mmCIF file of C-alpha atoms in Angstrom:
data_model
loop_
_atom_site.group_PDB
_atom_site.id
_atom_site.type_symbol
_atom_site.label_atom_id
_atom_site.label_comp_id
_atom_site.label_asym_id
_atom_site.label_seq_id
_atom_site.Cartn_x
_atom_site.Cartn_y
_atom_site.Cartn_z
ATOM 1 C CA UNK A 1 -173.483 59.135 131.785
ATOM 2 C CA UNK A 2 -176.298 59.059 134.343
ATOM 3 C CA UNK A 3 -173.753 59.571 137.133
ATOM 4 C CA UNK A 4 -172.316 62.588 135.352
ATOM 5 C CA UNK A 5 -175.731 64.081 134.689
ATOM 6 C CA UNK A 6 -176.703 63.469 138.310
ATOM 7 C CA UNK A 7 -173.688 65.400 139.591
ATOM 8 C CA UNK A 8 -174.273 68.122 137.025
ATOM 9 C CA UNK A 9 -177.964 68.515 137.934
ATOM 10 C CA UNK A 10 -177.343 68.392 141.705
ATOM 11 C CA UNK A 11 -174.862 71.224 141.396
ATOM 12 C CA UNK A 12 -177.330 73.139 139.215
ATOM 13 C CA UNK A 13 -174.428 74.833 137.494
ATOM 14 C CA UNK A 14 -172.897 75.184 134.098
ATOM 15 C CA UNK A 15 -170.902 72.173 132.893
ATOM 16 C CA UNK A 16 -167.130 72.312 133.119
ATOM 17 C CA UNK A 17 -164.766 71.045 130.420
ATOM 18 C CA UNK A 18 -164.641 67.496 131.787
ATOM 19 C CA UNK A 19 -168.436 67.282 131.883
ATOM 20 C CA UNK A 20 -168.760 68.690 128.369
ATOM 21 C CA UNK A 21 -166.282 66.155 127.027
ATOM 22 C CA UNK A 22 -168.039 63.319 128.879
ATOM 23 C CA UNK A 23 -171.369 64.417 127.370
ATOM 24 C CA UNK A 24 -169.988 64.997 123.865
ATOM 25 C CA UNK A 25 -171.122 61.693 122.331
ATOM 26 C CA UNK A 26 -174.639 62.130 123.674
ATOM 27 C CA UNK A 27 -174.586 65.733 122.450
ATOM 28 C CA UNK A 28 -173.633 64.678 118.917
ATOM 29 C CA UNK A 29 -176.201 61.854 118.977
ATOM 30 C CA UNK A 30 -178.864 64.348 120.138
ATOM 31 C CA UNK A 31 -179.491 62.273 123.278
ATOM 32 C CA UNK A 32 -179.458 65.120 125.820
ATOM 33 C CA UNK A 33 -182.408 66.958 127.295
ATOM 34 C CA UNK A 34 -182.949 70.458 125.916
ATOM 35 C CA UNK A 35 -181.476 72.306 128.918
ATOM 36 C CA UNK A 36 -178.296 70.214 129.052
ATOM 37 C CA UNK A 37 -177.878 70.467 125.287
ATOM 38 C CA UNK A 38 -178.156 74.265 125.471
ATOM 39 C CA UNK A 39 -175.602 74.402 128.276
ATOM 40 C CA UNK A 40 -173.122 72.222 126.398
ATOM 41 C CA UNK A 41 -173.689 74.330 123.282
ATOM 42 C CA UNK A 42 -173.118 77.547 125.250
ATOM 43 C CA UNK A 43 -169.950 76.153 126.831
ATOM 44 C CA UNK A 44 -168.456 75.142 123.489
ATOM 45 C CA UNK A 45 -169.293 78.590 122.082
ATOM 46 C CA UNK A 46 -166.789 80.283 124.416
ATOM 47 C CA UNK A 47 -164.378 77.437 125.296
ATOM 48 C CA UNK A 48 -161.892 76.940 122.459
ATOM 49 C CA UNK A 49 -160.491 73.594 123.726
ATOM 50 C CA UNK A 50 -163.979 72.077 124.109
ATOM 51 C CA UNK A 51 -165.051 73.484 120.760
ATOM 52 C CA UNK A 52 -161.996 71.894 119.122
ATOM 53 C CA UNK A 53 -162.676 68.608 120.940
ATOM 54 C CA UNK A 54 -166.299 68.596 119.762
ATOM 55 C CA UNK A 55 -165.324 69.449 116.172
ATOM 56 C CA UNK A 56 -162.694 66.691 116.142
ATOM 57 C CA UNK A 57 -165.162 64.159 117.533
ATOM 58 C CA UNK A 58 -167.811 65.257 115.010
ATOM 59 C CA UNK A 59 -165.323 64.845 112.137
ATOM 60 C CA UNK A 60 -164.174 61.449 113.435
ATOM 61 C CA UNK A 61 -167.738 60.176 113.706
ATOM 62 C CA UNK A 62 -168.441 61.459 110.199
ATOM 63 C CA UNK A 63 -165.420 59.630 108.804
ATOM 64 C CA UNK A 64 -166.377 56.408 110.560
ATOM 65 C CA UNK A 65 -169.930 56.616 109.244
ATOM 66 C CA UNK A 66 -168.683 57.136 105.691
ATOM 67 C CA UNK A 67 -166.306 54.162 105.818
ATOM 68 C CA UNK A 68 -167.630 51.240 103.784
ATOM 69 C CA UNK A 69 -168.740 48.301 105.882
ATOM 70 C CA UNK A 70 -166.870 45.058 105.425
ATOM 71 C CA UNK A 71 -167.901 41.550 106.304
ATOM 72 C CA UNK A 72 -165.799 39.563 108.735
ATOM 73 C CA UNK A 73 -163.901 36.615 107.271
ATOM 74 C CA UNK A 74 -165.670 33.282 107.183
ATOM 75 C CA UNK A 75 -165.554 31.582 110.583
ATOM 76 C CA UNK A 76 -164.492 34.714 112.459
ATOM 77 C CA UNK A 77 -167.594 34.899 114.633
ATOM 78 C CA UNK A 78 -167.297 31.224 115.576
ATOM 79 C CA UNK A 79 -163.608 31.651 116.528
ATOM 80 C CA UNK A 80 -164.424 34.653 118.723
ATOM 81 C CA UNK A 81 -167.266 32.808 120.452
ATOM 82 C CA UNK A 82 -165.050 29.758 120.980
ATOM 83 C CA UNK A 83 -162.318 31.932 122.502
ATOM 84 C CA UNK A 84 -164.808 33.640 124.837
ATOM 85 C CA UNK A 85 -166.155 30.286 125.960
ATOM 86 C CA UNK A 86 -162.622 28.989 126.489
ATOM 87 C CA UNK A 87 -161.726 31.999 128.677
ATOM 88 C CA UNK A 88 -164.933 31.696 130.689
ATOM 89 C CA UNK A 89 -164.198 28.046 131.386
ATOM 90 C CA UNK A 90 -160.616 28.696 132.513
#
């Protein structure tokens, strides 16, 4: 994200669709500075595809947050760690 913000700030221009979509998670998590947040908000106000993208992402995040958490099966973590160690050693 820093690379994207750097390009965006150097150009000192409004974000394009690719930039808005790359910033969308940070936008929804409220992790953007005020100016960038306002620019993303303004862009999605007039850009139907970006507005739809943002609404879809917002709905997806909401569904994921509302999904009940489940515990991994017994021994799962150990098997994953063993597999990682095995691949590192290969």
